[in-house]
PDB file of C-alpha atoms and ligand atoms in Angstrom:
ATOM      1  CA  UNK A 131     -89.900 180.318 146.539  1.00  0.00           C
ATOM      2  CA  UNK A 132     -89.844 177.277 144.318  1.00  0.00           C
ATOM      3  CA  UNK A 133     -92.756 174.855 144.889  1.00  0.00           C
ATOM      4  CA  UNK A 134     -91.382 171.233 145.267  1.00  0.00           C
ATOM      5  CA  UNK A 135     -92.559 168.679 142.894  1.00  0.00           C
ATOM      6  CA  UNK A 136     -94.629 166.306 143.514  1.00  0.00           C
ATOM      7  CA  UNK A 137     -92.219 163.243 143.303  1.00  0.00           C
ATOM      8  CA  UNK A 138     -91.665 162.014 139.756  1.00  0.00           C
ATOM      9  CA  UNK A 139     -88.808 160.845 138.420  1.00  0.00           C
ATOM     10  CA  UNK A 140     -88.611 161.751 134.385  1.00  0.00           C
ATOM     11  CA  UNK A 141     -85.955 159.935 133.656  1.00  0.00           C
ATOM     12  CA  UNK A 142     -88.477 156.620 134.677  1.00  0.00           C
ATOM     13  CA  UNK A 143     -90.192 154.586 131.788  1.00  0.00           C
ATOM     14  CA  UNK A 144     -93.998 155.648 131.649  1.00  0.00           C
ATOM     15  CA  UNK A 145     -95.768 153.208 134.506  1.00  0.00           C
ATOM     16  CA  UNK A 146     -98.929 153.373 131.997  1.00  0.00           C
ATOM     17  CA  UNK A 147     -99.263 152.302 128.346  1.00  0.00           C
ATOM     18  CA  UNK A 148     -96.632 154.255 126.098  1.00  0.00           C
ATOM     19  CA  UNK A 149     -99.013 154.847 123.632  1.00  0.00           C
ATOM     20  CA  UNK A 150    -100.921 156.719 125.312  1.00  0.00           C
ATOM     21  CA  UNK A 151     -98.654 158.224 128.314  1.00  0.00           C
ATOM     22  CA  UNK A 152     -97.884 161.653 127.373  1.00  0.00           C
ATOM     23  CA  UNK A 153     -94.408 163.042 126.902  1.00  0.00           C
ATOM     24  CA  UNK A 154     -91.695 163.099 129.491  1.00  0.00           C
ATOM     25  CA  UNK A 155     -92.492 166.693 129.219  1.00  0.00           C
ATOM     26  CA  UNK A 156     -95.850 166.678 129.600  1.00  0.00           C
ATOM     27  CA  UNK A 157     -95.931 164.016 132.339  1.00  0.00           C
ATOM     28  CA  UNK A 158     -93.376 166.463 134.129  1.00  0.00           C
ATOM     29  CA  UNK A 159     -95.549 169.387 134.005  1.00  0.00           C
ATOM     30  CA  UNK A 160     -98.555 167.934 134.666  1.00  0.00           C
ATOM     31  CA  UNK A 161     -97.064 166.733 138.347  1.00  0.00           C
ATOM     32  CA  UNK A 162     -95.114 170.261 139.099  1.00  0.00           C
ATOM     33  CA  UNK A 163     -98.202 171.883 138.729  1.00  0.00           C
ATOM     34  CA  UNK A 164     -99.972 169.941 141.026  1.00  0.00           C
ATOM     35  CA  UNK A 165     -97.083 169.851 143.826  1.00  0.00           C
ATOM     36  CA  UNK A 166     -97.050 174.151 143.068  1.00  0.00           C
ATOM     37  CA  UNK A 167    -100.443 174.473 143.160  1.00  0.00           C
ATOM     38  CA  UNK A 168    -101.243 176.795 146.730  1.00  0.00           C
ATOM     39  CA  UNK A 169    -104.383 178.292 147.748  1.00  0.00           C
ATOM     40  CA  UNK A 170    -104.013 181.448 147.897  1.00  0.00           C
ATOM     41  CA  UNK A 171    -105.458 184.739 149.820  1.00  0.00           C
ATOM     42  CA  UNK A 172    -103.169 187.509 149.373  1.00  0.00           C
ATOM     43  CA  UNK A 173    -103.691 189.084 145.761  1.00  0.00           C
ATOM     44  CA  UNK A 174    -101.782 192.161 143.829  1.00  0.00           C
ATOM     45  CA  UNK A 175    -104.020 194.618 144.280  1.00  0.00           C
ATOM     46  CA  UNK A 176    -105.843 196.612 141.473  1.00  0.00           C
ATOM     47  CA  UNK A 177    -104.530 193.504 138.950  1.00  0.00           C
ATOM     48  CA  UNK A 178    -107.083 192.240 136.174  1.00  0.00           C
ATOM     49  CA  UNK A 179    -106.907 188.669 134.447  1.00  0.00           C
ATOM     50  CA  UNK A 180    -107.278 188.944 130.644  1.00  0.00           C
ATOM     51  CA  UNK A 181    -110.572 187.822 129.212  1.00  0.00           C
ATOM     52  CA  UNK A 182    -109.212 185.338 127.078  1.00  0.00           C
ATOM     53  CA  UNK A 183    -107.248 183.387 130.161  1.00  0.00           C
ATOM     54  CA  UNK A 184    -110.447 183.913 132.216  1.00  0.00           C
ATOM     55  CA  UNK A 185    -112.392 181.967 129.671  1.00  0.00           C
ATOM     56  CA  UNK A 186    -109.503 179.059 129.286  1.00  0.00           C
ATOM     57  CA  UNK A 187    -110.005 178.713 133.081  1.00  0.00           C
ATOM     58  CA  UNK A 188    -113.686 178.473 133.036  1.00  0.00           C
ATOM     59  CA  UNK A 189    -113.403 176.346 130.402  1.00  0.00           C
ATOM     60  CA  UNK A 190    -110.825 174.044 131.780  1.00  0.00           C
ATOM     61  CA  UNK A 191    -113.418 173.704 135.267  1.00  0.00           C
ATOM     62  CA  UNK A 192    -116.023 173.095 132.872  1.00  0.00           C
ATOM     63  CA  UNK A 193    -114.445 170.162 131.610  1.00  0.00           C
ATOM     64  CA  UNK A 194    -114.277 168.465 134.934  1.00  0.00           C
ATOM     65  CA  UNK A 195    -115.937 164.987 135.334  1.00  0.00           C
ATOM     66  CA  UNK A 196    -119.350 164.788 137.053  1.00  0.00           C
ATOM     67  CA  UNK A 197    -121.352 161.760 138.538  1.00  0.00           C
ATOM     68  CA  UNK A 198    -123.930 160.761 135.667  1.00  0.00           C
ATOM     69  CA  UNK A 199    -122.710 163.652 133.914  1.00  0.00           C
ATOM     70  CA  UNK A 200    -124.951 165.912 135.371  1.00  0.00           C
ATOM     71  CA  UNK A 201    -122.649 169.033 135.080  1.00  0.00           C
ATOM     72  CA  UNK A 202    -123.754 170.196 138.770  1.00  0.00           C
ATOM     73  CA  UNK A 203    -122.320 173.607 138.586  1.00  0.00           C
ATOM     74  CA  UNK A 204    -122.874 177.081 138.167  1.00  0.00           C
ATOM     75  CA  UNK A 205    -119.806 179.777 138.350  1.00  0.00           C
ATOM     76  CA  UNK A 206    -121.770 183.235 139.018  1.00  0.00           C
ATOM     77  CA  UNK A 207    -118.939 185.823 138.214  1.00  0.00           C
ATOM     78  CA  UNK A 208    -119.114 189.309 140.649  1.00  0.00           C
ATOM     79  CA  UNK A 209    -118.004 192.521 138.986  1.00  0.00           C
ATOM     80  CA  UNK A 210    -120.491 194.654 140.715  1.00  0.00           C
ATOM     81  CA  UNK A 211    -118.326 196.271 143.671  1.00  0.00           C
ATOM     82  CA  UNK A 212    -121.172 196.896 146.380  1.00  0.00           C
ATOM     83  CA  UNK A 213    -121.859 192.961 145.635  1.00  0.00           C
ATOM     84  CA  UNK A 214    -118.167 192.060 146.672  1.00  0.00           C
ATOM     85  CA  UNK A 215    -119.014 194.446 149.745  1.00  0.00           C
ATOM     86  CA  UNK A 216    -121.857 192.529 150.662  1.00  0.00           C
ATOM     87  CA  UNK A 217    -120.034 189.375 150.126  1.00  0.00           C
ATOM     88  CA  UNK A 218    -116.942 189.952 152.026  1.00  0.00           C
ATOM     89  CA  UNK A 219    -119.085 191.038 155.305  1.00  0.00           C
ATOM     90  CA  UNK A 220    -120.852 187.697 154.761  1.00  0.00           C
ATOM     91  CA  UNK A 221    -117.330 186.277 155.169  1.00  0.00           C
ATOM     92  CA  UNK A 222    -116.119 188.289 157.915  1.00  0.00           C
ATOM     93  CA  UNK A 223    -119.474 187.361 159.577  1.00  0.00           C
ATOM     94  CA  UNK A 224    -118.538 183.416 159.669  1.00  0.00           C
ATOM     95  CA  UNK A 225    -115.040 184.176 160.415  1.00  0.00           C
ATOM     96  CA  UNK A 226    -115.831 185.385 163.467  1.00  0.00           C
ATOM     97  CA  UNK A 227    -118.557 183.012 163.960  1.00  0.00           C
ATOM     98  CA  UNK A 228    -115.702 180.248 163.397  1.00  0.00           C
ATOM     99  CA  UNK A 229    -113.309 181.731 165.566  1.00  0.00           C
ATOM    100  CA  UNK A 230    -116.222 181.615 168.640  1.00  0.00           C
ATOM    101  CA  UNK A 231    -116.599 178.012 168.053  1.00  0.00           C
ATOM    102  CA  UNK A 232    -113.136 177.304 167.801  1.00  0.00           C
ATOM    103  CA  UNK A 233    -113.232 178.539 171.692  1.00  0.00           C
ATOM    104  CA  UNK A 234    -109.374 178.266 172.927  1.00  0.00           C
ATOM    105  CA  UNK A 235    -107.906 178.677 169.373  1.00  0.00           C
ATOM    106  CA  UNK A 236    -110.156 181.825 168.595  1.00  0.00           C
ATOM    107  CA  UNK A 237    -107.635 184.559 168.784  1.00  0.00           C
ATOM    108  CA  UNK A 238    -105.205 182.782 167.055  1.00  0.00           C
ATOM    109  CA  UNK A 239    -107.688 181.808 164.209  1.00  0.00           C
ATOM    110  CA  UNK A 240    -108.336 185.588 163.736  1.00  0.00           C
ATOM    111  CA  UNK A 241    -104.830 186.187 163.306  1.00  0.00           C
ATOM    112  CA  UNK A 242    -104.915 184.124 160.107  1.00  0.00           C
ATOM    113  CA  UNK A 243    -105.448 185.607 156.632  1.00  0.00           C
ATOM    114  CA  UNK A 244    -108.589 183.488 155.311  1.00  0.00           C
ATOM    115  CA  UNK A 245    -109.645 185.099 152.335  1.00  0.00           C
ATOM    116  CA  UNK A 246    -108.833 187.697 149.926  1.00  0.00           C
ATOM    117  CA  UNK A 247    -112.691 189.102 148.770  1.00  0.00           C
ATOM    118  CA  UNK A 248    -111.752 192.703 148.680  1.00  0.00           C
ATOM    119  CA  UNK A 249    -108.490 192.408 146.672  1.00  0.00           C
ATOM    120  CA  UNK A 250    -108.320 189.619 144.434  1.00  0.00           C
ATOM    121  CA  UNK A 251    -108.707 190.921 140.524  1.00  0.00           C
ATOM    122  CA  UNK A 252    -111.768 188.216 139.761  1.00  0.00           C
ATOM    123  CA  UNK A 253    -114.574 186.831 142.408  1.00  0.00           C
ATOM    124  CA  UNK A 254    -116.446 183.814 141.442  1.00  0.00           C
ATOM    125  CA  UNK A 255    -119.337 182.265 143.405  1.00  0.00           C
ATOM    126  CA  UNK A 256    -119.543 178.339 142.669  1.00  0.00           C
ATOM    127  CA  UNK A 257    -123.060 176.780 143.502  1.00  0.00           C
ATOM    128  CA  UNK A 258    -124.430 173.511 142.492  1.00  0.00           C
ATOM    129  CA  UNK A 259    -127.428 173.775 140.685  1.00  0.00           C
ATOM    130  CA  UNK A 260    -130.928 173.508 141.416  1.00  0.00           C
ATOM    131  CA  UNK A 261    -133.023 170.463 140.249  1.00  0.00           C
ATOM    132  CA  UNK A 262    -130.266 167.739 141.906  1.00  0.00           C
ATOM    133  CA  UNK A 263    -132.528 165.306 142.886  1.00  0.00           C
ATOM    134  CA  UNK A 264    -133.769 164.746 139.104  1.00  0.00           C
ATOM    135  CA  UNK A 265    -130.045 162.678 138.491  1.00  0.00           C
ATOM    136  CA  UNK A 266    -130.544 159.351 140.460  1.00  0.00           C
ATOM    137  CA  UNK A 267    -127.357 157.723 138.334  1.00  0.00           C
ATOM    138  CA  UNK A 268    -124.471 157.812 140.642  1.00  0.00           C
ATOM    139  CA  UNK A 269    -126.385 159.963 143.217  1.00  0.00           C
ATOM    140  CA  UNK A 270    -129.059 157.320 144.416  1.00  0.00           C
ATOM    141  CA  UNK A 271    -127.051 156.616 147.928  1.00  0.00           C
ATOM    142  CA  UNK A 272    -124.292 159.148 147.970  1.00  0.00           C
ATOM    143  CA  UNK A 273    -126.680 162.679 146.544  1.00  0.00           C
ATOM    144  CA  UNK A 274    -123.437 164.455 148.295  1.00  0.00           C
ATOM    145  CA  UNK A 275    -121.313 163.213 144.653  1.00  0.00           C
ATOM    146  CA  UNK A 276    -122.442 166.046 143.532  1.00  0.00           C
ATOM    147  CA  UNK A 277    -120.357 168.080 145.580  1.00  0.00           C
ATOM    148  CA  UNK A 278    -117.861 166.099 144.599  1.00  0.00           C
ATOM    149  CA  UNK A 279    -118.578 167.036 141.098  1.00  0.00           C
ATOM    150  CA  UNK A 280    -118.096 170.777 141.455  1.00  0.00           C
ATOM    151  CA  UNK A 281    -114.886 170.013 143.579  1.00  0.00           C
ATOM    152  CA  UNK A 282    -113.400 168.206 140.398  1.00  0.00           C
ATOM    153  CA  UNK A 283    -114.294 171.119 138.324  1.00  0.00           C
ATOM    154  CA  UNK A 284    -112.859 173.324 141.047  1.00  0.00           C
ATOM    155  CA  UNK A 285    -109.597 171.465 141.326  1.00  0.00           C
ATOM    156  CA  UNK A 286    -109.545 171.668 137.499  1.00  0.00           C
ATOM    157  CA  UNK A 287    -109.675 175.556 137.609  1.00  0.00           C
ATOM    158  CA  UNK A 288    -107.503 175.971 140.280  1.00  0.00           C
ATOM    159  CA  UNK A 289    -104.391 173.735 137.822  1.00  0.00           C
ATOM    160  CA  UNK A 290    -105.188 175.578 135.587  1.00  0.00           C
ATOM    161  CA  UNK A 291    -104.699 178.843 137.320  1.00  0.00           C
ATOM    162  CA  UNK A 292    -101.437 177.834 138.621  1.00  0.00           C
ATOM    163  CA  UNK A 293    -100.061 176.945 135.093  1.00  0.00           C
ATOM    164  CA  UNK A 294    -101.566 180.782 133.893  1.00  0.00           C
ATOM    165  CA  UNK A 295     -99.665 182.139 136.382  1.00  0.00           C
ATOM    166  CA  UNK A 296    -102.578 183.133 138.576  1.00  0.00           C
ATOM    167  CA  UNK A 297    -103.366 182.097 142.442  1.00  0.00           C
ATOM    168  CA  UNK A 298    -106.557 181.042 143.767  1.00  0.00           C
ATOM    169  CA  UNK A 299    -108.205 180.989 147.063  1.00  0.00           C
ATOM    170  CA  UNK A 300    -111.329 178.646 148.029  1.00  0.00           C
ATOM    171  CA  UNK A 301    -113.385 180.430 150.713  1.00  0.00           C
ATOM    172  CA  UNK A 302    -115.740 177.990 152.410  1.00  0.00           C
ATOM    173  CA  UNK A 303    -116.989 180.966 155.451  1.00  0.00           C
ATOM    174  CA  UNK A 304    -120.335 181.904 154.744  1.00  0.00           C
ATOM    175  CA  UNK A 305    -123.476 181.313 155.446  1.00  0.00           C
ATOM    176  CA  UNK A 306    -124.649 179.521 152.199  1.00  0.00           C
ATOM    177  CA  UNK A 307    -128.731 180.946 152.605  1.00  0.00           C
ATOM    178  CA  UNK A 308    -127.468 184.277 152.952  1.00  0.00           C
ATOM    179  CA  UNK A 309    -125.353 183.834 149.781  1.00  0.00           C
ATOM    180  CA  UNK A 310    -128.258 182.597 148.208  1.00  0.00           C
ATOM    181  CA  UNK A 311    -130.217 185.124 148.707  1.00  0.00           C
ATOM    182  CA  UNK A 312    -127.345 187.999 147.965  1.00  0.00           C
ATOM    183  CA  UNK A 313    -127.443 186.358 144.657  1.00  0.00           C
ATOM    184  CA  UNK A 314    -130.659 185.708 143.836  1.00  0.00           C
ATOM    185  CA  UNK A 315    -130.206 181.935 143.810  1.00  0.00           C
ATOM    186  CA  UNK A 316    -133.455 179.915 143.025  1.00  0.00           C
ATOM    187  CA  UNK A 317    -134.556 177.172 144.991  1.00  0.00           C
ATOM    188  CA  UNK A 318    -132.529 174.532 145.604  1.00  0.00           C
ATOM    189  CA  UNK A 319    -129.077 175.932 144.643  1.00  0.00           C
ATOM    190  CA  UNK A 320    -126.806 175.993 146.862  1.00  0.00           C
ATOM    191  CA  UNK A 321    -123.196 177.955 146.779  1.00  0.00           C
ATOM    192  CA  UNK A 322    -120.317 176.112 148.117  1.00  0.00           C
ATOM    193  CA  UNK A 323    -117.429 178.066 147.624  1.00  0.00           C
ATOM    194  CA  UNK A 324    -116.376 181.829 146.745  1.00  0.00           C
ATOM    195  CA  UNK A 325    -113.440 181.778 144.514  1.00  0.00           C
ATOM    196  CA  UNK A 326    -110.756 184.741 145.093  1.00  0.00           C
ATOM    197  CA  UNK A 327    -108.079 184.472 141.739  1.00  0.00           C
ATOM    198  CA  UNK A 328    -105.660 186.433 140.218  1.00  0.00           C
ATOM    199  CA  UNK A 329    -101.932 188.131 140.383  1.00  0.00           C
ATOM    200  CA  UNK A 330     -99.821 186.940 143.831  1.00  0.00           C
ATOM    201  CA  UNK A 331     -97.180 188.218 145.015  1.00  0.00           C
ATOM    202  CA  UNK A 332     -95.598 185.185 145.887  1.00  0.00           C
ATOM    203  CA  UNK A 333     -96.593 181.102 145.488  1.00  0.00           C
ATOM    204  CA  UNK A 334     -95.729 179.688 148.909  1.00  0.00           C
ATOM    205  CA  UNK A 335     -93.555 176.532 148.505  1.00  0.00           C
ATOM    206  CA  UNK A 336     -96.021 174.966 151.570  1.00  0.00           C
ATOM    207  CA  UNK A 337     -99.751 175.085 152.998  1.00  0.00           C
ATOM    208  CA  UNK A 338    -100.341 178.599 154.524  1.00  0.00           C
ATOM    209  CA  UNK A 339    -101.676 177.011 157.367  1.00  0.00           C
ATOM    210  CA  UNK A 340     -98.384 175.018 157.766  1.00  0.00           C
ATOM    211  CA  UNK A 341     -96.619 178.510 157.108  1.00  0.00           C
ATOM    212  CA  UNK A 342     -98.645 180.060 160.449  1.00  0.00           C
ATOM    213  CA  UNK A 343     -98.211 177.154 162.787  1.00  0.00           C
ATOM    214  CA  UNK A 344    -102.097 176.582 162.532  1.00  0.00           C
ATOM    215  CA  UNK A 345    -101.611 173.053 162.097  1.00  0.00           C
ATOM    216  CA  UNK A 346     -99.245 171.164 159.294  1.00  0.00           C
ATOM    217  CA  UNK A 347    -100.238 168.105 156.729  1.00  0.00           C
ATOM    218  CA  UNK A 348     -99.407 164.479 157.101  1.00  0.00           C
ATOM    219  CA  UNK A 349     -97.709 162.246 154.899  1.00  0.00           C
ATOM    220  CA  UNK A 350     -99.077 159.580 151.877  1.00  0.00           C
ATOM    221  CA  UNK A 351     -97.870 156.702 153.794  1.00  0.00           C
ATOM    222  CA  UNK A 352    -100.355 157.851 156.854  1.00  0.00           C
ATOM    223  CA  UNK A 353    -103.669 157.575 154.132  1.00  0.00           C
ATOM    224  CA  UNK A 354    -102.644 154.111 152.241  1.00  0.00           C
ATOM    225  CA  UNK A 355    -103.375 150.819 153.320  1.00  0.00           C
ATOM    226  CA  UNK A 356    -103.880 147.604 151.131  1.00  0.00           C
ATOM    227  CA  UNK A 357    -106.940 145.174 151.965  1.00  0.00           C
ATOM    228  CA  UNK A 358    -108.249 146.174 155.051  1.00  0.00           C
ATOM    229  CA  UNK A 359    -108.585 149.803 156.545  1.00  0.00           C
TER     230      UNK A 359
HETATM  231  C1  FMN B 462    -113.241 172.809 150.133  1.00  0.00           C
HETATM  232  C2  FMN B 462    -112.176 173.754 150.591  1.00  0.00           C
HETATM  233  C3  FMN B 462    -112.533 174.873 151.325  1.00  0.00           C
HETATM  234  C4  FMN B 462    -111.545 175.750 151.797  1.00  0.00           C
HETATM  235  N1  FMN B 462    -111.918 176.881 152.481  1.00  0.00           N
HETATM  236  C5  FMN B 462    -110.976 177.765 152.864  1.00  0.00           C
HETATM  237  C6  FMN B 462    -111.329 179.000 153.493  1.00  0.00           C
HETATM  238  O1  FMN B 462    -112.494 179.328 153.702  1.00  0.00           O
HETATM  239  N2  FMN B 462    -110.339 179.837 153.845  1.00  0.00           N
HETATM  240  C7  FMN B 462    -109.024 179.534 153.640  1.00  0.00           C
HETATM  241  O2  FMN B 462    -108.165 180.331 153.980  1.00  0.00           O
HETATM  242  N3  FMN B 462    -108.659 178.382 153.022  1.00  0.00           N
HETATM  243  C8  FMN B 462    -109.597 177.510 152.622  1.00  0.00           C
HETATM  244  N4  FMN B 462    -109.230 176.358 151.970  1.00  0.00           N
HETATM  245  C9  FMN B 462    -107.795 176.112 151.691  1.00  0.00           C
HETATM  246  C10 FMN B 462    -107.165 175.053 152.577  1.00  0.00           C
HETATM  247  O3  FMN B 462    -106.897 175.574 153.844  1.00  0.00           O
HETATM  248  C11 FMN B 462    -105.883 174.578 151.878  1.00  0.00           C
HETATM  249  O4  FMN B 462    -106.232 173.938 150.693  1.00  0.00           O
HETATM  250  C12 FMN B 462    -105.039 173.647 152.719  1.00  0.00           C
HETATM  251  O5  FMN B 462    -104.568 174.284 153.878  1.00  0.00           O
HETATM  252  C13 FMN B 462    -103.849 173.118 151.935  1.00  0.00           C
HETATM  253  O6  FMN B 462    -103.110 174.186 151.404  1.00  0.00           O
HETATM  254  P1  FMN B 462    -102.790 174.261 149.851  1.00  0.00           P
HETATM  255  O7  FMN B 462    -104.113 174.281 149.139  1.00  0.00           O
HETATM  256  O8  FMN B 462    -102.026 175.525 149.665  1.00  0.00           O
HETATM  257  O9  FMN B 462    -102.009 173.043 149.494  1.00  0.00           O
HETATM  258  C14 FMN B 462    -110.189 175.482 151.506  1.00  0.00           C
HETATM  259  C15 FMN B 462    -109.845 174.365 150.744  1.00  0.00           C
HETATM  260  C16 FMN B 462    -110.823 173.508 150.297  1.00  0.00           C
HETATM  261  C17 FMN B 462    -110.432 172.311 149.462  1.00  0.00           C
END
């Protein structure tokens, strides 16, 4: 399936200053990968991801802005199997947990592929970082920008992925003290997402929660206004 663009006409003058816009190119590259980009949770299994493309990837989140530059991340990589055991029954555990809350939609919840712990090539736990509360720059009324942070590096790495050719899946269902503590997390850090990447089968052209009916996304003109909310 071929991922539609997100809309961009090439053949348009740069908007911005064209001394510094990139190429026509680059511009156009820059917006397919974000309309292809797909979270992902169904992985070729027994695939690896070469060291050297792991390390552009890491290094690509790493370069992600931060509020006050406080670089709130930590990317704890898991090649120990009996670790990705433990992790994925930490998962399964809040899926089901989910699917009880979600009451009337719990069966069909279940049916829904979340996650892909046990078969993606790499697994990544992302925390933020202990010591938060030392940045006050950016942070003073909104400490939750540094969540923000980490997403920005997050959304960096999973670009990135998509232009190497690799998906990625974001897995938010756990319980994040019982991560902690599978990991040996000090004080104060705090894991927000477990990161499934590598080989796919297939990039979906749409959401996979559009793709199984679960519910389907809304258009720009629904999230814009000009003034007043
Ligand atoms: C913070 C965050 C947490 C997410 N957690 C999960 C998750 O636990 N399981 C899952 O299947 N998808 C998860 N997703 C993926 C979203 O469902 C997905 O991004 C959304 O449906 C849009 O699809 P797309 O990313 O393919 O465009 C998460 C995405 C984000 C940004």
């Amino acid at each position: 399936m071929t991922a539609p663009p997100v809309p961009h006409d090439p053949s348009a003058p740069p908007p911005g200053d064209p001394v510094h816009a990139f190429s026509e190119a680059e511009r156009a590259a820059v917006y397919r990968v974000i309309g292809a980009r797909r979270d992902l949770r169904r992985f070729v299994p027994d695939a690896v991801v070469a060291e050297p493309v792991l390390a552009r990837l890491l290094a690509a989140a790493h370069a992600g802005p931060s509020v006050g530059l406080m670089q709130p991340w930590r990317f704890v990589r898991v090649t120990d199997p009996g670790l990705r055991r433990g992790i994925h029954a930490l998962v399964d555990a809040e899926r089901h947990a989910t699917a009880e809350a979600l009451d009337d939609r719990a069966a069909e919840f279940l049916r829904l592929k979340v996650e892909g712990v046990l078969t993606c090539a790499e697994l990544f736990v992302v925390a933020l970082r202990e010591g938060r509360e030392a940045h006050v720059f950016g942070r003073r009324t909104m400490p939750h920008m540094d969540l923000a942070s980490v997403s920005c590096a997050l959304e960096n790495l999973w670009l990135a992925a998509r232009a190497e050719g690799l998906g990625m899946g974001w897995v938010s269902l756990f319980d994040p003290a019982a991560l902690a503590a599978l990991l040996g997390m000090p004080d104060g850090a705090e894991p927000v997402a477990v990161l499934c990447l590598g080989p796919v089968p297939v990039f979906p052209d749409r959401p996979g929660l559009e793709l199984d009916g679960w519910t389907s996304a809304r258009p720009l003109a629904e999230f814009v206004s000009e003034n007043r909310w």
